[in-house]
Short mmCIF file of C-alpha atoms and ligand atoms in Angstrom, two decimals:
data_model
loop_
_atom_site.label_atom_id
_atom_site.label_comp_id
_atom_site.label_asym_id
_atom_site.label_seq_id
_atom_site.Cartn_x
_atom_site.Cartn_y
_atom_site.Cartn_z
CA UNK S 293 0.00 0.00 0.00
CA UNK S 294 2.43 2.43 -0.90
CA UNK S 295 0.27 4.09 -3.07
CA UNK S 296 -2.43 5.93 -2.07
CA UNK S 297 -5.46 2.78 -2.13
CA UNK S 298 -9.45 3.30 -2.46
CA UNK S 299 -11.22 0.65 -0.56
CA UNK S 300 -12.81 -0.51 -3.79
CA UNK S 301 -9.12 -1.39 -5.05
CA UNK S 302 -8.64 -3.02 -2.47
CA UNK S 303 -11.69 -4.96 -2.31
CA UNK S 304 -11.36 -5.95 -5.92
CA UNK S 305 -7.40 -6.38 -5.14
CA UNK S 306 -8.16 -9.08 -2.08
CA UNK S 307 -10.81 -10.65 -4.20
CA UNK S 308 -8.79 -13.06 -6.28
CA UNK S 309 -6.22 -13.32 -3.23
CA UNK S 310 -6.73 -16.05 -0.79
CA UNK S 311 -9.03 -14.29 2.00
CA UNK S 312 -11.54 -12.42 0.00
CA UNK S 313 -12.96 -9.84 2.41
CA UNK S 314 -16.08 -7.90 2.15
CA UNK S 315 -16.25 -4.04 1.08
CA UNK S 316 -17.78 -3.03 4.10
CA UNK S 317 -15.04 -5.41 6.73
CA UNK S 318 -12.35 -3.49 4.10
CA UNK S 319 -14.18 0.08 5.36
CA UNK S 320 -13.93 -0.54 9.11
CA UNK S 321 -10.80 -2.37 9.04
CA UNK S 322 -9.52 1.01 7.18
CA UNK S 323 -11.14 3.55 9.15
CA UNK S 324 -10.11 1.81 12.67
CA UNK S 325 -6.48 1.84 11.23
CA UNK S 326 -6.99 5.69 10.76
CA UNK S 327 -8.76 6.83 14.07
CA UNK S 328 -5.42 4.51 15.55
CA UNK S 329 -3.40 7.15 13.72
CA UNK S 330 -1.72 4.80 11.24
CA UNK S 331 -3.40 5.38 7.91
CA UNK S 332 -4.81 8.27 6.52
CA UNK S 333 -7.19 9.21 3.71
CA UNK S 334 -7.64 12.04 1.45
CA UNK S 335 -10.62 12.63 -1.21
CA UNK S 336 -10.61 12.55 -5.04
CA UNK S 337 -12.39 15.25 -6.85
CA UNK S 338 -14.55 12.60 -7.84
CA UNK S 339 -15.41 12.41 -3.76
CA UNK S 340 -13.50 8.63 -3.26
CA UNK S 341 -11.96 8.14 -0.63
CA UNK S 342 -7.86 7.28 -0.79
CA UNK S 343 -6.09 5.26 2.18
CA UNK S 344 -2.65 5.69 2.49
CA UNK S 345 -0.38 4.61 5.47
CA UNK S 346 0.92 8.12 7.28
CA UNK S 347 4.33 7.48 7.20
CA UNK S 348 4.12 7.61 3.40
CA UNK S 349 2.44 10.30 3.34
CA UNK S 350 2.05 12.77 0.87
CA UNK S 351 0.39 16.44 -0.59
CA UNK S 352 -1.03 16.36 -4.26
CA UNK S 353 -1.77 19.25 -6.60
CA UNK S 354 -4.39 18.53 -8.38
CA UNK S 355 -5.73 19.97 -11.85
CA UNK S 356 -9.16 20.42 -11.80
CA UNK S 357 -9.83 20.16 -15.47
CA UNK S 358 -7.96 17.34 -16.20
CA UNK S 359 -8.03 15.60 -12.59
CA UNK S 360 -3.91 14.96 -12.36
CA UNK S 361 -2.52 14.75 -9.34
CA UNK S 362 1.01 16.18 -8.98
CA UNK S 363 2.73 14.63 -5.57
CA UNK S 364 4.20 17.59 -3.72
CA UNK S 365 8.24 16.51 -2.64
CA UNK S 366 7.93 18.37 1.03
CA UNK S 367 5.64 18.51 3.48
CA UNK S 368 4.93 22.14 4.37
CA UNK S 369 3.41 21.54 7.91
CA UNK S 370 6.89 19.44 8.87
CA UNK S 371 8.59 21.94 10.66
CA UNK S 372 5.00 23.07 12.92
CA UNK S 373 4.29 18.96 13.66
CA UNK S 374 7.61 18.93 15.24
CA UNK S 375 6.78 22.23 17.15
CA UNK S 376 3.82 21.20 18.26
CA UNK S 377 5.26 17.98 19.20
CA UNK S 378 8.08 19.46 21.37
CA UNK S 379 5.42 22.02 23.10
CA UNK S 380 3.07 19.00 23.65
CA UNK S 381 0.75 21.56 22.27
CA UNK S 382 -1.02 18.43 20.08
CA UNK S 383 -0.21 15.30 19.04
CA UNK S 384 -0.91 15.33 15.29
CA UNK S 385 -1.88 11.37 13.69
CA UNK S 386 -2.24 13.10 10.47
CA UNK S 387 -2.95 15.66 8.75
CA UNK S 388 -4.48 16.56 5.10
CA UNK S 389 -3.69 18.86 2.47
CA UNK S 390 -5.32 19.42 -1.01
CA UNK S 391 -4.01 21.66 -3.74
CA UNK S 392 -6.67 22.78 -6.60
CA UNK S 393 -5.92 24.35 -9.52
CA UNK S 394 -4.80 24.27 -13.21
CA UNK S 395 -2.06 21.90 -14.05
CA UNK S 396 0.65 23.87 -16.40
CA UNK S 397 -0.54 21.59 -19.09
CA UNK S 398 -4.08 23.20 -18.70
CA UNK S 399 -3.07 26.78 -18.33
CA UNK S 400 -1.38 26.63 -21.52
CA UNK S 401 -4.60 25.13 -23.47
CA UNK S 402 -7.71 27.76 -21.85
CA UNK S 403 -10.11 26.37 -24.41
CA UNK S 404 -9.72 22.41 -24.98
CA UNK S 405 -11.37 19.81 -22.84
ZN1 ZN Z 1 -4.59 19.77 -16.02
ZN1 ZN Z 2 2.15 16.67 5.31
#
């Protein structure tokens, strides 16, 4: 799962495996994992759901004509979780972080698509 997963990947992923588990065990299984702080999940345009493990975590820009998403190489809140963790201020699991806008690819072409 180093790529960000939807729950119906998975689902249709652990179907032809061994232990085929239901879509809706898959949901709680995933959602327990990310109240515990280990996964997190971000939302498609589309409104899907993504489940990625935290410590892989990453920020997309994402074109909202053409629906890429660019991974970001940094994570802009770094330097604040480890504040925050040294003031015991909170104790971030996770965090999110969506980018919308116009690809370059888009900004060059205004009128197609
Ligand atoms: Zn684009
Ligand atoms: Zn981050």
């Amino acid at each position: 799962m180093k790529q960000p997963i939807s729950a119906q990947s998975l689902f249709a992923e652990l179907r032809s495996s061994d232990q085929p588990l239901g879509l809706a065990t898959i949901y709680r299984a995933l959602e327990s994992l990310k109240r515990e702080g280990l996964v997190q999940s971000r939302s498609t345009p589309q409104g899907e759901a993504l489940y990625s493990y935290v410590e892989h975590h990453q920020h997309f820009l994402t074109c909202l004509r053409c629906g890429t998403s660019t991974p970001l190489e940094t994570c802009p809140f770094r330097e604040l979780e480890k504040q925050w963790q040294q003031a015991k201020t909170f104790q971030l699991y996770y965090h999110t972080l969506e980018l919308f806008g116009l690809c370059w690819q888009c900004q060059d072409s205004p009128n197609e698509n």
